[in-house]
CSV table of C-alpha atoms in Angstrom, one decimal:
chain,number,residue,atom,x,y,z
A,1,MET,CA,0.0,0.0,0.0
A,2,LYS,CA,1.2,3.5,-0.9
A,3,HIS,CA,0.7,6.7,1.2
A,4,GLU,CA,-1.7,8.0,-1.5
A,5,GLU,CA,-4.0,5.1,-0.9
A,6,ALA,CA,-4.2,5.6,2.8
A,7,PHE,CA,-5.2,8.3,5.3
A,8,TYR,CA,-3.6,9.2,8.6
A,9,VAL,CA,-5.3,8.2,11.8
A,10,GLY,CA,-2.8,8.7,14.6
A,11,TYR,CA,0.5,7.4,16.1
A,12,VAL,CA,1.7,4.9,18.7
A,13,THR,CA,2.5,6.7,21.9
A,14,LYS,CA,3.8,3.9,24.2
A,15,THR,CA,3.8,0.3,25.1
A,16,ARG,CA,1.6,-1.1,27.8
A,17,GLY,CA,2.5,-4.2,29.8
A,18,LEU,CA,4.8,-7.0,28.7
A,19,LYS,CA,2.6,-8.7,26.1
A,20,GLY,CA,3.1,-6.3,23.2
A,21,GLU,CA,0.1,-4.0,23.7
A,22,VAL,CA,0.5,-0.4,22.5
A,23,GLN,CA,-1.4,2.8,23.1
A,24,VAL,CA,-2.4,4.8,20.0
A,25,PHE,CA,-3.2,8.5,20.1
A,26,PHE,CA,-5.8,9.4,17.4
A,27,GLU,CA,-5.5,12.6,15.4
A,28,PHE,CA,-8.4,11.6,13.2
A,29,ASP,CA,-11.5,13.3,14.7
A,30,GLU,CA,-14.1,10.5,14.2
A,31,TYR,CA,-11.8,7.6,15.3
A,32,GLU,CA,-14.7,5.8,16.9
A,33,LYS,CA,-16.3,5.3,13.5
A,34,LEU,CA,-13.2,3.5,12.1
A,35,GLU,CA,-12.8,-0.2,11.5
A,36,PHE,CA,-9.5,-1.7,12.8
A,37,ASP,CA,-8.9,-5.0,11.1
A,38,VAL,CA,-5.5,-4.0,9.9
A,39,VAL,CA,-3.5,-0.8,10.3
A,40,PHE,CA,-0.5,0.3,8.4
A,41,ALA,CA,2.5,1.7,10.2
A,42,ASP,CA,4.9,4.1,8.5
A,43,MET,CA,8.2,2.3,8.9
A,44,ASN,CA,10.9,4.4,7.2
A,45,GLY,CA,8.6,5.6,4.5
A,46,LYS,CA,6.9,2.3,3.7
A,47,LEU,CA,3.5,1.3,5.0
A,48,VAL,CA,3.7,-2.0,6.8
A,49,PRO,CA,0.5,-3.9,7.7
A,50,TYR,CA,-0.2,-4.9,11.3
A,51,PHE,CA,-3.3,-7.1,11.8
A,52,VAL,CA,-5.3,-6.1,14.8
A,53,ALA,CA,-5.9,-9.0,17.2
A,54,ASP,CA,-7.7,-6.8,19.8
A,55,SER,CA,-8.5,-3.1,20.3
A,56,LYS,CA,-10.1,-1.1,23.1
A,57,LEU,CA,-11.0,2.5,22.2
A,58,GLN,CA,-11.0,5.2,25.0
A,59,VAL,CA,-12.9,8.5,25.2
A,60,ASN,CA,-9.7,10.6,25.4
A,61,LYS,CA,-8.7,10.1,21.7
A,62,THR,CA,-6.6,7.0,22.6
A,63,GLY,CA,-6.9,3.3,22.2
A,64,TYR,CA,-5.1,0.1,23.2
A,65,PHE,CA,-4.1,-2.4,20.5
A,66,ASN,CA,-2.8,-5.9,20.3
A,67,PHE,CA,-1.5,-7.0,16.9
A,68,ASP,CA,-1.0,-10.5,15.6
A,69,ASP,CA,2.7,-11.5,15.9
A,70,VAL,CA,3.4,-8.7,18.4
A,71,ASP,CA,3.2,-10.7,21.6
A,72,HIS,CA,6.1,-9.2,23.6
A,73,ILE,CA,7.2,-5.7,24.6
A,74,ASP,CA,10.4,-6.1,22.6
A,75,LYS,CA,8.3,-6.7,19.4
A,76,ALA,CA,6.2,-3.6,20.1
A,77,GLN,CA,9.2,-1.3,20.7
A,78,PRO,CA,9.8,-0.6,16.9
A,79,LEU,CA,6.2,0.7,16.7
A,80,LEU,CA,6.8,3.6,19.1
A,81,LYS,CA,6.1,7.0,17.6
A,82,LYS,CA,5.2,5.4,14.3
A,83,LYS,CA,2.3,7.0,12.3
A,84,LEU,CA,-0.6,4.7,11.6
A,85,TYR,CA,-2.8,4.7,8.5
A,86,LEU,CA,-5.9,3.0,7.2
A,87,PRO,CA,-6.9,2.4,3.5
A,88,ILE,CA,-8.9,5.3,2.0
A,89,ALA,CA,-11.7,2.9,1.3
A,90,LEU,CA,-12.3,2.7,5.1
A,91,MET,CA,-12.6,6.4,5.6
A,92,PRO,CA,-16.1,7.3,6.9
A,93,GLU,CA,-18.4,9.2,4.6
A,94,ARG,CA,-18.8,12.8,5.6
A,95,ASP,CA,-21.4,15.4,5.1
A,96,GLU,CA,-20.8,17.8,2.1
A,97,SER,CA,-21.0,20.7,4.5
A,98,GLU,CA,-18.1,19.4,6.6
A,99,PHE,CA,-14.8,21.1,5.9
A,100,PHE,CA,-11.4,20.1,7.4
A,101,TYR,CA,-8.1,22.0,7.3
A,102,THR,CA,-6.6,19.1,5.3
A,103,ASP,CA,-9.1,20.1,2.5
A,104,LEU,CA,-7.0,23.2,2.0
A,105,LYS,CA,-4.2,21.3,0.1
A,106,GLY,CA,-4.1,22.7,-3.4
A,107,PHE,CA,-5.6,26.0,-2.4
A,108,LEU,CA,-3.9,29.3,-3.2
A,109,ALA,CA,-2.6,31.0,0.0
A,110,ILE,CA,-2.8,34.8,-0.1
A,111,ASP,CA,-1.6,37.0,2.8
A,112,GLU,CA,-3.2,40.4,3.2
A,113,THR,CA,0.1,42.1,3.6
A,114,LEU,CA,2.6,40.1,1.5
A,115,GLY,CA,0.2,39.1,-1.3
A,116,GLU,CA,0.3,35.7,-3.0
A,117,LEU,CA,2.3,33.1,-1.1
A,118,GLY,CA,1.7,30.1,-3.4
A,119,GLU,CA,-0.2,26.9,-3.6
A,120,ILE,CA,-0.6,24.9,-0.3
A,121,LEU,CA,1.5,21.8,-1.0
A,122,GLU,CA,0.9,20.0,2.2
A,123,VAL,CA,-1.2,20.2,5.3
A,124,ASN,CA,0.1,18.3,8.3
A,125,GLU,CA,-1.7,17.7,11.6
A,126,TYR,CA,0.3,18.0,14.8
A,127,PRO,CA,-1.0,17.4,18.3
A,128,GLN,CA,-1.6,21.1,18.9
A,129,GLN,CA,-2.5,22.4,15.4
A,130,PHE,CA,-2.5,22.1,11.6
A,131,ILE,CA,0.4,23.4,9.7
A,132,ALA,CA,0.4,24.4,6.0
A,133,MET,CA,3.4,24.3,3.7
A,134,VAL,CA,3.9,26.5,0.6
A,135,SER,CA,6.9,27.2,-1.6
A,136,TYR,CA,7.4,31.0,-1.4
A,137,LYS,CA,10.4,32.8,-3.0
A,138,GLY,CA,12.2,29.5,-3.4
A,139,ALA,CA,11.9,28.5,0.2
A,140,GLU,CA,9.5,26.0,1.9
A,141,ILE,CA,7.6,28.0,4.5
A,142,LEU,CA,5.3,26.7,7.2
A,143,PHE,CA,2.5,28.5,8.9
A,144,PRO,CA,-0.2,27.5,11.4
A,145,LEU,CA,-3.8,27.1,10.2
A,146,ASN,CA,-6.0,28.6,12.9
A,147,GLU,CA,-8.9,30.9,13.2
A,148,ASP,CA,-6.6,33.8,14.3
A,149,PHE,CA,-4.8,33.9,11.0
A,150,ILE,CA,-7.5,32.8,8.5
A,151,VAL,CA,-9.5,35.8,7.1
A,152,GLU,CA,-11.5,33.9,4.5
A,153,ILE,CA,-11.7,30.5,2.8
A,154,ASP,CA,-13.1,30.7,-0.7
A,155,ASP,CA,-14.1,27.1,-1.5
A,156,GLU,CA,-15.3,27.9,-5.0
A,157,GLU,CA,-12.1,29.7,-6.1
A,158,LYS,CA,-9.9,27.5,-3.9
A,159,ILE,CA,-8.3,30.6,-2.2
A,160,LEU,CA,-7.2,30.9,1.4
A,161,THR,CA,-6.8,34.5,2.6
A,162,LEU,CA,-4.6,35.0,5.6
A,163,ASP,CA,-3.4,37.7,7.9
A,164,LEU,CA,-0.1,36.2,9.2
A,165,PRO,CA,1.8,37.8,12.0
A,166,GLU,CA,4.5,40.3,10.9
A,167,GLY,CA,7.9,38.6,10.7
A,168,LEU,CA,6.6,35.0,10.6
A,169,LEU,CA,7.9,34.3,7.1
A,170,ASP,CA,11.2,36.2,7.7
A,171,ILE,CA,12.6,33.3,9.6
A,172,TYR,CA,12.4,31.2,6.4
A,173,LEU,CA,13.7,33.9,4.0
A,174,VAL,CA,16.8,35.0,5.9
A,175,ASN,CA,19.9,33.6,4.0
C-alpha cells in the first residue's frame, strides 16, 4: 500500500504491559467510526500492515491495540512514535457541508500584507494544530492554520486569505 492510498489516523505513543500491547493517540476526529482489522505503520517511508488482534477505544482520543505476531514488549518497541494509516476505502463518509483543514491542500494562499504566497503543497496535523506548507520565493515555508490567521476560505475559487503575524515568514527567507 502507498501513502496516496491511505489516510492518517494517529500514532503509537507507548507500550503497555509486557505482552506487546500499544497505546495509540488518534488525530483523526471520528476515530470511533473507524474499522480496525488492519492498520498500516509508516516504517521508514513504507506502509507495513499490522493485523489487529484486539482493540479497546478510549474516550480521550486513545486506544489500546494488540497486533497479531506482536506478543512481547520487545516486538512492540519498533512501533513507538510510528504514524498509523488506514486504507482510504475505510474512511467514513462525511457530510458535504463538513470542511477540514486538510481540505486546503491545493488552495492558493494569499496573505493580506505580502500578497500571493503560493499553492498549499501540504497540510500536516500536529497534536496542537494544523500546519500548511507552501513554496514561497524558493523556500518552503510553514504557517499554522488557525482561526486567528485565517481571514477567508473561498471554497469555490480555492483561495485561502490569511493575515499572518509580521515577521513569521522572515525566519524562512533569511539567507
